[in-house]
mmCIF file with all atom_site columns, C-alpha atoms in Angstrom:
data_model
loop_
_atom_site.group_PDB
_atom_site.id
_atom_site.type_symbol
_atom_site.label_atom_id
_atom_site.label_alt_id
_atom_site.label_comp_id
_atom_site.label_asym_id
_atom_site.label_entity_id
_atom_site.label_seq_id
_atom_site.pdbx_PDB_ins_code
_atom_site.Cartn_x
_atom_site.Cartn_y
_atom_site.Cartn_z
_atom_site.occupancy
_atom_site.B_iso_or_equiv
_atom_site.pdbx_formal_charge
_atom_site.auth_seq_id
_atom_site.auth_comp_id
_atom_site.auth_asym_id
_atom_site.auth_atom_id
_atom_site.pdbx_PDB_model_num
ATOM 1   C CA . MET Y 1 1   ? -162.746 -147.210 52.584  1.00 61.00 ? 5   MET Y CA 1
ATOM 2   C CA . ALA Y 1 2   ? -160.484 -146.846 49.513  1.00 63.00 ? 6   ALA Y CA 1
ATOM 3   C CA . THR Y 1 3   ? -161.682 -148.205 46.149  1.00 69.00 ? 7   THR Y CA 1
ATOM 4   C CA . VAL Y 1 4   ? -159.144 -150.155 44.094  1.00 69.00 ? 8   VAL Y CA 1
ATOM 5   C CA . ALA Y 1 5   ? -159.840 -150.702 40.372  1.00 65.00 ? 9   ALA Y CA 1
ATOM 6   C CA . ALA Y 1 6   ? -158.567 -153.815 38.648  1.00 69.00 ? 10  ALA Y CA 1
ATOM 7   C CA . ASN Y 1 7   ? -156.916 -153.288 35.209  1.00 68.00 ? 11  ASN Y CA 1
ATOM 8   C CA . PRO Y 1 8   ? -157.935 -149.629 34.820  1.00 69.00 ? 12  PRO Y CA 1
ATOM 9   C CA . GLU Y 1 9   ? -157.775 -147.806 31.479  1.00 70.00 ? 13  GLU Y CA 1
ATOM 10  C CA . VAL Y 1 10  ? -157.245 -144.048 31.453  1.00 69.00 ? 14  VAL Y CA 1
ATOM 11  C CA . TRP Y 1 11  ? -157.242 -141.374 28.751  1.00 73.00 ? 15  TRP Y CA 1
ATOM 12  C CA . ILE Y 1 12  ? -154.780 -138.465 29.055  1.00 73.00 ? 16  ILE Y CA 1
ATOM 13  C CA . SER Y 1 13  ? -154.778 -135.242 27.069  1.00 66.00 ? 17  SER Y CA 1
ATOM 14  C CA . LEU Y 1 14  ? -151.838 -132.795 27.019  1.00 61.00 ? 18  LEU Y CA 1
ATOM 15  C CA . ILE Y 1 15  ? -153.359 -129.361 27.568  1.00 61.00 ? 19  ILE Y CA 1
ATOM 16  C CA . SER Y 1 16  ? -150.264 -127.319 26.666  1.00 57.00 ? 20  SER Y CA 1
ATOM 17  C CA . ILE Y 1 17  ? -146.550 -127.613 26.139  1.00 57.00 ? 21  ILE Y CA 1
ATOM 18  C CA . ALA Y 1 18  ? -143.709 -125.169 26.602  1.00 58.00 ? 22  ALA Y CA 1
ATOM 19  C CA . THR Y 1 19  ? -143.397 -122.724 23.715  1.00 58.00 ? 23  THR Y CA 1
ATOM 20  C CA . GLN Y 1 20  ? -140.729 -123.764 21.223  1.00 63.00 ? 24  GLN Y CA 1
ATOM 21  C CA . GLN Y 1 21  ? -138.796 -121.086 19.405  1.00 64.00 ? 25  GLN Y CA 1
ATOM 22  C CA . ASN Y 1 22  ? -139.126 -121.046 15.644  1.00 66.00 ? 26  ASN Y CA 1
ATOM 23  C CA . VAL Y 1 23  ? -135.723 -121.513 13.968  1.00 71.00 ? 27  VAL Y CA 1
ATOM 24  C CA . ALA Y 1 24  ? -136.967 -120.885 10.421  1.00 74.00 ? 28  ALA Y CA 1
ATOM 25  C CA . GLY Y 1 25  ? -135.870 -117.876 8.352   1.00 73.00 ? 29  GLY Y CA 1
ATOM 26  C CA . GLU Y 1 26  ? -132.575 -116.138 7.697   1.00 76.00 ? 30  GLU Y CA 1
ATOM 27  C CA . HIS Y 1 27  ? -129.702 -116.708 10.095  1.00 77.00 ? 31  HIS Y CA 1
ATOM 28  C CA . LEU Y 1 28  ? -126.503 -114.716 9.673   1.00 77.00 ? 32  LEU Y CA 1
ATOM 29  C CA . VAL Y 1 29  ? -123.155 -116.443 10.033  1.00 79.00 ? 33  VAL Y CA 1
ATOM 30  C CA . ALA Y 1 30  ? -121.294 -114.492 12.723  1.00 78.00 ? 34  ALA Y CA 1
ATOM 31  C CA . PRO Y 1 31  ? -117.628 -113.413 12.396  1.00 74.00 ? 35  PRO Y CA 1
ATOM 32  C CA . ASP Y 1 32  ? -116.653 -116.386 14.604  1.00 81.00 ? 36  ASP Y CA 1
ATOM 33  C CA . GLY Y 1 33  ? -118.158 -118.793 12.032  1.00 82.00 ? 37  GLY Y CA 1
ATOM 34  C CA . THR Y 1 34  ? -121.230 -119.803 14.044  1.00 87.00 ? 38  THR Y CA 1
ATOM 35  C CA . VAL Y 1 35  ? -124.958 -119.637 13.323  1.00 86.00 ? 39  VAL Y CA 1
ATOM 36  C CA . ASN Y 1 36  ? -127.157 -118.344 16.140  1.00 84.00 ? 40  ASN Y CA 1
ATOM 37  C CA . LEU Y 1 37  ? -130.229 -120.559 16.685  1.00 84.00 ? 41  LEU Y CA 1
ATOM 38  C CA . GLY Y 1 38  ? -131.591 -118.462 19.531  1.00 81.00 ? 42  GLY Y CA 1
ATOM 39  C CA . THR Y 1 39  ? -132.461 -120.481 22.659  1.00 81.00 ? 43  THR Y CA 1
ATOM 40  C CA . TYR Y 1 40  ? -130.988 -123.585 21.043  1.00 84.00 ? 44  TYR Y CA 1
ATOM 41  C CA . GLY Y 1 41  ? -127.488 -122.154 21.065  1.00 86.00 ? 45  GLY Y CA 1
ATOM 42  C CA . ARG Y 1 42  ? -124.898 -121.707 18.348  1.00 89.00 ? 46  ARG Y CA 1
ATOM 43  C CA . VAL Y 1 43  ? -123.557 -124.099 15.725  1.00 89.00 ? 47  VAL Y CA 1
ATOM 44  C CA . ARG Y 1 44  ? -120.152 -123.695 14.137  1.00 89.00 ? 48  ARG Y CA 1
ATOM 45  C CA . VAL Y 1 45  ? -120.419 -123.967 10.337  1.00 86.00 ? 49  VAL Y CA 1
ATOM 46  C CA . VAL Y 1 46  ? -117.286 -122.193 9.140   1.00 82.00 ? 50  VAL Y CA 1
ATOM 47  C CA . GLY Y 1 47  ? -115.488 -124.044 6.340   1.00 80.00 ? 51  GLY Y CA 1
ATOM 48  C CA . MET Y 1 48  ? -118.399 -126.454 5.800   1.00 84.00 ? 52  MET Y CA 1
ATOM 49  C CA . THR Y 1 49  ? -120.386 -127.232 2.688   1.00 86.00 ? 53  THR Y CA 1
ATOM 50  C CA . ILE Y 1 50  ? -124.168 -126.839 2.752   1.00 85.00 ? 54  ILE Y CA 1
ATOM 51  C CA . ASP Y 1 51  ? -124.632 -130.583 3.397   1.00 89.00 ? 55  ASP Y CA 1
ATOM 52  C CA . GLU Y 1 52  ? -122.051 -130.560 6.183   1.00 90.00 ? 56  GLU Y CA 1
ATOM 53  C CA . ALA Y 1 53  ? -123.702 -127.527 7.804   1.00 88.00 ? 57  ALA Y CA 1
ATOM 54  C CA . LYS Y 1 54  ? -127.083 -129.280 7.606   1.00 88.00 ? 58  LYS Y CA 1
ATOM 55  C CA . ILE Y 1 55  ? -125.730 -132.379 9.386   1.00 90.00 ? 59  ILE Y CA 1
ATOM 56  C CA . ALA Y 1 56  ? -124.057 -130.237 12.069  1.00 89.00 ? 60  ALA Y CA 1
ATOM 57  C CA . ILE Y 1 57  ? -127.255 -128.283 12.786  1.00 88.00 ? 61  ILE Y CA 1
ATOM 58  C CA . GLN Y 1 58  ? -129.369 -131.442 12.901  1.00 88.00 ? 62  GLN Y CA 1
ATOM 59  C CA . ALA Y 1 59  ? -126.903 -133.045 15.312  1.00 90.00 ? 63  ALA Y CA 1
ATOM 60  C CA . HIS Y 1 60  ? -127.012 -129.959 17.520  1.00 89.00 ? 64  HIS Y CA 1
ATOM 61  C CA . LEU Y 1 61  ? -130.838 -129.902 17.596  1.00 87.00 ? 65  LEU Y CA 1
ATOM 62  C CA . SER Y 1 62  ? -131.106 -133.651 18.299  1.00 86.00 ? 66  SER Y CA 1
ATOM 63  C CA . SER Y 1 63  ? -130.684 -132.901 21.994  1.00 84.00 ? 67  SER Y CA 1
ATOM 64  C CA . ARG Y 1 64  ? -133.984 -130.976 21.909  1.00 82.00 ? 68  ARG Y CA 1
ATOM 65  C CA . PHE Y 1 65  ? -135.939 -132.788 19.181  1.00 81.00 ? 69  PHE Y CA 1
ATOM 66  C CA . LEU Y 1 66  ? -136.386 -136.374 18.065  1.00 82.00 ? 70  LEU Y CA 1
ATOM 67  C CA . ASP Y 1 67  ? -134.716 -136.966 14.688  1.00 83.00 ? 71  ASP Y CA 1
ATOM 68  C CA . PRO Y 1 68  ? -134.833 -133.302 13.568  1.00 84.00 ? 72  PRO Y CA 1
ATOM 69  C CA . GLU Y 1 69  ? -134.637 -132.525 9.864   1.00 84.00 ? 73  GLU Y CA 1
ATOM 70  C CA . VAL Y 1 70  ? -133.573 -129.087 8.637   1.00 85.00 ? 74  VAL Y CA 1
ATOM 71  C CA . ALA Y 1 71  ? -133.179 -127.466 5.232   1.00 84.00 ? 75  ALA Y CA 1
ATOM 72  C CA . VAL Y 1 72  ? -130.129 -125.262 4.759   1.00 85.00 ? 76  VAL Y CA 1
ATOM 73  C CA . ASP Y 1 73  ? -129.331 -123.004 1.836   1.00 81.00 ? 77  ASP Y CA 1
ATOM 74  C CA . VAL Y 1 74  ? -127.233 -119.891 1.207   1.00 77.00 ? 78  VAL Y CA 1
ATOM 75  C CA . PHE Y 1 75  ? -129.385 -116.761 1.127   1.00 73.00 ? 79  PHE Y CA 1
ATOM 76  C CA . GLY Y 1 76  ? -126.600 -114.292 0.308   1.00 69.00 ? 80  GLY Y CA 1
ATOM 77  C CA . TYR Y 1 77  ? -122.845 -114.202 -0.196  1.00 67.00 ? 81  TYR Y CA 1
ATOM 78  C CA . ASN Y 1 78  ? -121.428 -111.321 1.821   1.00 67.00 ? 82  ASN Y CA 1
ATOM 79  C CA . SER Y 1 79  ? -117.847 -112.392 2.482   1.00 70.00 ? 83  SER Y CA 1
ATOM 80  C CA . LYS Y 1 80  ? -116.558 -111.654 -1.041  1.00 83.00 ? 84  LYS Y CA 1
ATOM 81  C CA . SER Y 1 81  ? -117.154 -108.504 -3.024  1.00 88.00 ? 85  SER Y CA 1
ATOM 82  C CA . TYR Y 1 82  ? -116.201 -106.317 -5.961  1.00 92.00 ? 86  TYR Y CA 1
ATOM 83  C CA . TYR Y 1 83  ? -116.168 -102.550 -6.553  1.00 94.00 ? 87  TYR Y CA 1
ATOM 84  C CA . ILE Y 1 84  ? -117.577 -100.125 -9.091  1.00 94.00 ? 88  ILE Y CA 1
ATOM 85  C CA . VAL Y 1 85  ? -115.538 -96.922  -9.423  1.00 94.00 ? 89  VAL Y CA 1
ATOM 86  C CA . THR Y 1 86  ? -117.194 -94.065  -11.331 1.00 92.00 ? 90  THR Y CA 1
ATOM 87  C CA . GLN Y 1 87  ? -114.905 -91.186  -12.301 1.00 89.00 ? 91  GLN Y CA 1
ATOM 88  C CA . GLY Y 1 88  ? -116.602 -87.906  -11.409 1.00 85.00 ? 92  GLY Y CA 1
ATOM 89  C CA . ALA Y 1 89  ? -115.334 -85.557  -14.165 1.00 82.00 ? 93  ALA Y CA 1
ATOM 90  C CA . GLY Y 1 90  ? -113.518 -83.380  -11.653 1.00 80.00 ? 94  GLY Y CA 1
ATOM 91  C CA . LEU Y 1 91  ? -116.302 -83.531  -9.056  1.00 83.00 ? 95  LEU Y CA 1
ATOM 92  C CA . GLY Y 1 92  ? -114.979 -86.508  -7.096  1.00 81.00 ? 96  GLY Y CA 1
ATOM 93  C CA . ASP Y 1 93  ? -115.061 -90.234  -7.824  1.00 87.00 ? 97  ASP Y CA 1
ATOM 94  C CA . GLN Y 1 94  ? -117.805 -92.526  -6.534  1.00 89.00 ? 98  GLN Y CA 1
ATOM 95  C CA . VAL Y 1 95  ? -117.096 -96.026  -5.195  1.00 92.00 ? 99  VAL Y CA 1
ATOM 96  C CA . VAL Y 1 96  ? -119.813 -98.665  -4.729  1.00 92.00 ? 100 VAL Y CA 1
ATOM 97  C CA . HIS Y 1 97  ? -119.104 -101.895 -2.833  1.00 91.00 ? 101 HIS Y CA 1
ATOM 98  C CA . LEU Y 1 98  ? -121.195 -104.933 -3.882  1.00 90.00 ? 102 LEU Y CA 1
ATOM 99  C CA . PRO Y 1 99  ? -121.196 -108.600 -2.778  1.00 86.00 ? 103 PRO Y CA 1
ATOM 100 C CA . VAL Y 1 100 ? -120.287 -111.396 -5.181  1.00 86.00 ? 104 VAL Y CA 1
ATOM 101 C CA . THR Y 1 101 ? -122.935 -114.093 -5.654  1.00 78.00 ? 105 THR Y CA 1
ATOM 102 C CA . GLY Y 1 102 ? -121.118 -115.907 -8.440  1.00 76.00 ? 106 GLY Y CA 1
ATOM 103 C CA . ASN Y 1 103 ? -123.342 -114.897 -11.356 1.00 82.00 ? 107 ASN Y CA 1
ATOM 104 C CA . GLU Y 1 104 ? -122.781 -111.151 -11.897 1.00 89.00 ? 108 GLU Y CA 1
ATOM 105 C CA . THR Y 1 105 ? -121.462 -109.877 -15.182 1.00 93.00 ? 109 THR Y CA 1
ATOM 106 C CA . ALA Y 1 106 ? -120.265 -106.365 -16.047 1.00 94.00 ? 110 ALA Y CA 1
ATOM 107 C CA . LEU Y 1 107 ? -123.774 -105.465 -17.277 1.00 94.00 ? 111 LEU Y CA 1
ATOM 108 C CA . ASP Y 1 108 ? -125.325 -106.772 -14.048 1.00 93.00 ? 112 ASP Y CA 1
ATOM 109 C CA . ALA Y 1 109 ? -122.872 -104.687 -12.038 1.00 93.00 ? 113 ALA Y CA 1
ATOM 110 C CA . ILE Y 1 110 ? -123.708 -101.453 -13.882 1.00 93.00 ? 114 ILE Y CA 1
ATOM 111 C CA . SER Y 1 111 ? -127.426 -102.141 -13.447 1.00 92.00 ? 115 SER Y CA 1
ATOM 112 C CA . GLN Y 1 112 ? -126.839 -102.131 -9.679  1.00 90.00 ? 116 GLN Y CA 1
ATOM 113 C CA . ILE Y 1 113 ? -125.911 -98.428  -9.864  1.00 90.00 ? 117 ILE Y CA 1
ATOM 114 C CA . GLN Y 1 114 ? -128.825 -97.566  -12.175 1.00 89.00 ? 118 GLN Y CA 1
ATOM 115 C CA . GLY Y 1 115 ? -126.669 -97.275  -15.284 1.00 88.00 ? 119 GLY Y CA 1
ATOM 116 C CA . LEU Y 1 116 ? -124.206 -94.597  -16.361 1.00 89.00 ? 120 LEU Y CA 1
ATOM 117 C CA . SER Y 1 117 ? -124.386 -91.080  -14.938 1.00 85.00 ? 121 SER Y CA 1
ATOM 118 C CA . GLY Y 1 118 ? -124.416 -87.835  -16.924 1.00 84.00 ? 122 GLY Y CA 1
ATOM 119 C CA . THR Y 1 119 ? -120.687 -87.339  -16.312 1.00 85.00 ? 123 THR Y CA 1
ATOM 120 C CA . SER Y 1 120 ? -119.689 -90.834  -17.469 1.00 87.00 ? 124 SER Y CA 1
ATOM 121 C CA . SER Y 1 121 ? -118.433 -91.986  -20.841 1.00 90.00 ? 125 SER Y CA 1
ATOM 122 C CA . THR Y 1 122 ? -118.821 -95.420  -22.417 1.00 91.00 ? 126 THR Y CA 1
ATOM 123 C CA . ARG Y 1 123 ? -115.100 -96.110  -21.883 1.00 92.00 ? 127 ARG Y CA 1
ATOM 124 C CA . MET Y 1 124 ? -114.753 -98.654  -19.084 1.00 94.00 ? 128 MET Y CA 1
ATOM 125 C CA . TRP Y 1 125 ? -112.735 -101.682 -18.035 1.00 94.00 ? 129 TRP Y CA 1
ATOM 126 C CA . ILE Y 1 126 ? -112.318 -104.246 -15.282 1.00 94.00 ? 130 ILE Y CA 1
ATOM 127 C CA . ALA Y 1 127 ? -109.129 -103.995 -13.245 1.00 93.00 ? 131 ALA Y CA 1
ATOM 128 C CA . ARG Y 1 128 ? -108.464 -107.478 -11.864 1.00 91.00 ? 132 ARG Y CA 1
ATOM 129 C CA . PRO Y 1 129 ? -105.820 -107.710 -9.110  1.00 86.00 ? 133 PRO Y CA 1
ATOM 130 C CA . GLY Y 1 130 ? -102.826 -110.048 -9.327  1.00 76.00 ? 134 GLY Y CA 1
ATOM 131 C CA . ALA Y 1 131 ? -102.542 -113.690 -8.293  1.00 62.00 ? 135 ALA Y CA 1
ATOM 132 C CA . ASN Y 1 132 ? -104.222 -114.818 -11.513 1.00 54.00 ? 136 ASN Y CA 1
ATOM 133 C CA . ASP Y 1 133 ? -103.213 -117.096 -14.373 1.00 58.00 ? 137 ASP Y CA 1
ATOM 134 C CA . ASP Y 1 134 ? -101.338 -114.244 -16.092 1.00 57.00 ? 138 ASP Y CA 1
ATOM 135 C CA . GLY Y 1 135 ? -99.187  -113.740 -13.012 1.00 59.00 ? 139 GLY Y CA 1
ATOM 136 C CA . GLY Y 1 136 ? -100.153 -110.111 -12.465 1.00 69.00 ? 140 GLY Y CA 1
ATOM 137 C CA . ASP Y 1 137 ? -102.854 -107.473 -12.650 1.00 82.00 ? 141 ASP Y CA 1
ATOM 138 C CA . GLN Y 1 138 ? -105.216 -107.609 -15.623 1.00 88.00 ? 142 GLN Y CA 1
ATOM 139 C CA . ILE Y 1 139 ? -107.015 -104.827 -17.493 1.00 91.00 ? 143 ILE Y CA 1
ATOM 140 C CA . LEU Y 1 140 ? -110.099 -106.124 -19.328 1.00 93.00 ? 144 LEU Y CA 1
ATOM 141 C CA . PRO Y 1 141 ? -111.614 -103.475 -21.661 1.00 95.00 ? 145 PRO Y CA 1
ATOM 142 C CA . ILE Y 1 142 ? -115.418 -103.536 -21.949 1.00 95.00 ? 146 ILE Y CA 1
ATOM 143 C CA . ASP Y 1 143 ? -117.239 -102.780 -25.199 1.00 95.00 ? 147 ASP Y CA 1
ATOM 144 C CA . TRP Y 1 144 ? -120.291 -101.030 -23.744 1.00 94.00 ? 148 TRP Y CA 1
ATOM 145 C CA . LEU Y 1 145 ? -121.947 -100.346 -27.099 1.00 93.00 ? 149 LEU Y CA 1
ATOM 146 C CA . GLY Y 1 146 ? -121.316 -103.931 -28.163 1.00 94.00 ? 150 GLY Y CA 1
ATOM 147 C CA . ILE Y 1 147 ? -122.936 -105.326 -25.022 1.00 94.00 ? 151 ILE Y CA 1
ATOM 148 C CA . THR Y 1 148 ? -125.955 -103.017 -25.005 1.00 92.00 ? 152 THR Y CA 1
ATOM 149 C CA . GLN Y 1 149 ? -126.671 -102.202 -28.666 1.00 93.00 ? 153 GLN Y CA 1
ATOM 150 C CA . ARG Y 1 150 ? -125.419 -105.299 -30.470 1.00 92.00 ? 154 ARG Y CA 1
ATOM 151 C CA . GLY Y 1 151 ? -125.948 -107.975 -27.821 1.00 91.00 ? 155 GLY Y CA 1
ATOM 152 C CA . ASP Y 1 152 ? -122.299 -109.005 -28.032 1.00 92.00 ? 156 ASP Y CA 1
ATOM 153 C CA . VAL Y 1 153 ? -121.398 -110.705 -24.738 1.00 91.00 ? 157 VAL Y CA 1
ATOM 154 C CA . THR Y 1 154 ? -117.702 -111.172 -25.582 1.00 93.00 ? 158 THR Y CA 1
ATOM 155 C CA . THR Y 1 155 ? -116.594 -108.446 -23.173 1.00 94.00 ? 159 THR Y CA 1
ATOM 156 C CA . ASN Y 1 156 ? -119.462 -108.901 -20.696 1.00 95.00 ? 160 ASN Y CA 1
ATOM 157 C CA . TYR Y 1 157 ? -117.028 -110.470 -18.242 1.00 94.00 ? 161 TYR Y CA 1
ATOM 158 C CA . GLN Y 1 158 ? -118.082 -112.220 -15.054 1.00 92.00 ? 162 GLN Y CA 1
ATOM 159 C CA . MET Y 1 159 ? -117.269 -110.200 -11.937 1.00 91.00 ? 163 MET Y CA 1
ATOM 160 C CA . LEU Y 1 160 ? -114.835 -111.973 -9.621  1.00 90.00 ? 164 LEU Y CA 1
ATOM 161 C CA . PRO Y 1 161 ? -113.973 -111.183 -5.983  1.00 88.00 ? 165 PRO Y CA 1
ATOM 162 C CA . GLY Y 1 162 ? -111.733 -108.135 -5.765  1.00 89.00 ? 166 GLY Y CA 1
ATOM 163 C CA . ASP Y 1 163 ? -112.522 -106.844 -9.267  1.00 93.00 ? 167 ASP Y CA 1
ATOM 164 C CA . ARG Y 1 164 ? -112.693 -103.089 -9.891  1.00 94.00 ? 168 ARG Y CA 1
ATOM 165 C CA . LEU Y 1 165 ? -115.106 -102.026 -12.614 1.00 95.00 ? 169 LEU Y CA 1
ATOM 166 C CA . TYR Y 1 166 ? -113.824 -98.583  -13.602 1.00 95.00 ? 170 TYR Y CA 1
ATOM 167 C CA . ILE Y 1 167 ? -116.087 -96.215  -15.545 1.00 93.00 ? 171 ILE Y CA 1
ATOM 168 C CA . SER Y 1 168 ? -114.193 -93.325  -17.133 1.00 92.00 ? 172 SER Y CA 1
ATOM 169 C CA . GLU Y 1 169 ? -115.415 -89.725  -17.177 1.00 89.00 ? 173 GLU Y CA 1
ATOM 170 C CA . ASP Y 1 170 ? -116.701 -87.735  -20.147 1.00 86.00 ? 174 ASP Y CA 1
ATOM 171 C CA . LYS Y 1 171 ? -113.656 -85.678  -21.170 1.00 86.00 ? 175 LYS Y CA 1
ATOM 172 C CA . LEU Y 1 172 ? -115.710 -82.671  -22.360 1.00 89.00 ? 176 LEU Y CA 1
ATOM 173 C CA . ILE Y 1 173 ? -117.556 -82.472  -19.044 1.00 86.00 ? 177 ILE Y CA 1
ATOM 174 C CA . ALA Y 1 174 ? -114.264 -82.869  -17.193 1.00 81.00 ? 178 ALA Y CA 1
ATOM 175 C CA . LEU Y 1 175 ? -112.775 -79.999  -19.257 1.00 85.00 ? 179 LEU Y CA 1
ATOM 176 C CA . ASP Y 1 176 ? -115.810 -77.833  -18.570 1.00 83.00 ? 180 ASP Y CA 1
ATOM 177 C CA . THR Y 1 177 ? -115.509 -78.544  -14.850 1.00 79.00 ? 181 THR Y CA 1
ATOM 178 C CA . ALA Y 1 178 ? -111.783 -77.718  -14.879 1.00 80.00 ? 182 ALA Y CA 1
ATOM 179 C CA . LEU Y 1 179 ? -112.399 -74.415  -16.690 1.00 84.00 ? 183 LEU Y CA 1
ATOM 180 C CA . ALA Y 1 180 ? -115.203 -73.556  -14.287 1.00 80.00 ? 184 ALA Y CA 1
ATOM 181 C CA . LYS Y 1 181 ? -112.846 -74.103  -11.348 1.00 80.00 ? 185 LYS Y CA 1
ATOM 182 C CA . VAL Y 1 182 ? -110.373 -71.618  -12.882 1.00 79.00 ? 186 VAL Y CA 1
ATOM 183 C CA . ILE Y 1 183 ? -112.844 -69.054  -14.217 1.00 81.00 ? 187 ILE Y CA 1
ATOM 184 C CA . SER Y 1 184 ? -115.252 -68.974  -11.278 1.00 78.00 ? 188 SER Y CA 1
ATOM 185 C CA . PRO Y 1 185 ? -112.784 -67.377  -8.788  1.00 75.00 ? 189 PRO Y CA 1
ATOM 186 C CA . VAL Y 1 186 ? -111.768 -64.787  -11.405 1.00 71.00 ? 190 VAL Y CA 1
ATOM 187 C CA . GLU Y 1 187 ? -115.415 -63.936  -12.106 1.00 72.00 ? 191 GLU Y CA 1
ATOM 188 C CA . ARG Y 1 188 ? -115.996 -63.604  -8.398  1.00 72.00 ? 192 ARG Y CA 1
ATOM 189 C CA . ILE Y 1 189 ? -113.038 -61.216  -8.019  1.00 74.00 ? 193 ILE Y CA 1
ATOM 190 C CA . PHE Y 1 190 ? -114.133 -59.076  -10.972 1.00 69.00 ? 194 PHE Y CA 1
ATOM 191 C CA . GLY Y 1 191 ? -117.697 -59.110  -9.685  1.00 69.00 ? 195 GLY Y CA 1
ATOM 192 C CA . VAL Y 1 192 ? -116.612 -57.802  -6.291  1.00 66.00 ? 196 VAL Y CA 1
ATOM 193 C CA . THR Y 1 193 ? -114.350 -55.190  -7.931  1.00 72.00 ? 197 THR Y CA 1
ATOM 194 C CA . LEU Y 1 194 ? -117.120 -54.007  -10.246 1.00 68.00 ? 198 LEU Y CA 1
ATOM 195 C CA . LEU Y 1 195 ? -119.580 -53.818  -7.379  1.00 67.00 ? 199 LEU Y CA 1
ATOM 196 C CA . GLY Y 1 196 ? -117.103 -51.774  -5.331  1.00 69.00 ? 200 GLY Y CA 1
ATOM 197 C CA . THR Y 1 197 ? -116.450 -49.397  -8.265  1.00 72.00 ? 201 THR Y CA 1
ATOM 198 C CA . GLN Y 1 198 ? -120.164 -48.830  -8.871  1.00 72.00 ? 202 GLN Y CA 1
ATOM 199 C CA . THR Y 1 199 ? -120.758 -48.244  -5.182  1.00 73.00 ? 203 THR Y CA 1
ATOM 200 C CA . ALA Y 1 200 ? -117.939 -45.696  -5.042  1.00 68.00 ? 204 ALA Y CA 1
ATOM 201 C CA . LYS Y 1 201 ? -119.345 -43.839  -8.088  1.00 69.00 ? 205 LYS Y CA 1
ATOM 202 C CA . GLU Y 1 202 ? -122.808 -43.698  -6.555  1.00 69.00 ? 206 GLU Y CA 1
ATOM 203 C CA . ILE Y 1 203 ? -121.406 -42.341  -3.290  1.00 70.00 ? 207 ILE Y CA 1
ATOM 204 C CA . LYS Y 1 204 ? -119.400 -39.679  -5.162  1.00 66.00 ? 208 LYS Y CA 1
ATOM 205 C CA . PHE Y 1 205 ? -122.406 -38.700  -7.243  1.00 65.00 ? 209 PHE Y CA 1
ATOM 206 C CA . PHE Y 1 206 ? -124.562 -38.470  -4.126  1.00 63.00 ? 210 PHE Y CA 1
ATOM 207 C CA . ASN Y 1 207 ? -122.014 -36.220  -2.366  1.00 65.00 ? 211 ASN Y CA 1
ATOM 208 C CA . GLN Y 1 208 ? -121.813 -33.913  -5.400  1.00 67.00 ? 212 GLN Y CA 1
ATOM 209 C CA . PHE Y 1 209 ? -125.581 -33.783  -5.593  1.00 62.00 ? 213 PHE Y CA 1
ATOM 210 C CA . GLN Y 1 210 ? -125.823 -32.786  -1.929  1.00 63.00 ? 214 GLN Y CA 1
ATOM 211 C CA . GLY Y 1 211 ? -123.064 -30.195  -2.363  1.00 63.00 ? 215 GLY Y CA 1
ATOM 212 C CA . ASN Y 1 212 ? -125.009 -28.482  -5.151  1.00 61.00 ? 216 ASN Y CA 1
ATOM 213 C CA . GLY Y 1 213 ? -127.923 -27.786  -2.896  1.00 57.00 ? 217 GLY Y CA 1
ATOM 214 C CA . GLY Y 1 214 ? -129.694 -31.064  -3.213  1.00 52.00 ? 218 GLY Y CA 1
ATOM 215 C CA . GLY Y 1 215 ? -131.363 -30.114  -6.469  1.00 50.00 ? 219 GLY Y CA 1
ATOM 216 C CA . GLY Y 1 216 ? -134.465 -28.772  -4.726  1.00 49.00 ? 220 GLY Y CA 1
ATOM 217 C CA . ILE Y 1 217 ? -137.076 -26.599  -6.528  1.00 48.00 ? 221 ILE Y CA 1
ATOM 218 C CA . GLY Y 1 218 ? -137.272 -23.002  -5.176  1.00 47.00 ? 222 GLY Y CA 1
ATOM 219 C CA . PRO Y 1 219 ? -140.276 -20.631  -5.071  1.00 46.00 ? 223 PRO Y CA 1
#
């Protein structure tokens, strides 16, 4: 016979729930302008401000969570960049590509390449491409000694997208390298010629020595 309880009260405990993927951490914006949230799909954030991206992500996650709240910030700016070109004093120029975050100055940029190399001079400038207020390309000379030794920030320009920070070579080292390129082949030719002449003399002397009886000591 079945027992029927009147006005029962029960207590239920949830033993486990399906594992939810953690969406915290860095998320790269893909070339198509979307952010990958893993199992929760992708959200298009291209052209949005930080607040607009936050609202879009929260709206996307609302189908999985009740009133989700997310915090969004920019971890790194990788879409815009500038360049540091170091003249190599005849040994080849070096080019370093760096992202623009909006705060870098010329001194910050040089610190990214661990300062000036042994072949560099203190003569440098920023080459800024056209489409600026002056209506064309700009050359902004940098007073390196003023920035570093006197604390003068007048020429410590802010780096803008597309800027080229050009560091000129040491002219004496460049001259030494150019002379070495000319002299080294000549030295090599004379060295080979001298070696061949000495070898020929030794062979001739050896043949004469053998022809005279080898120089042995008789009884």
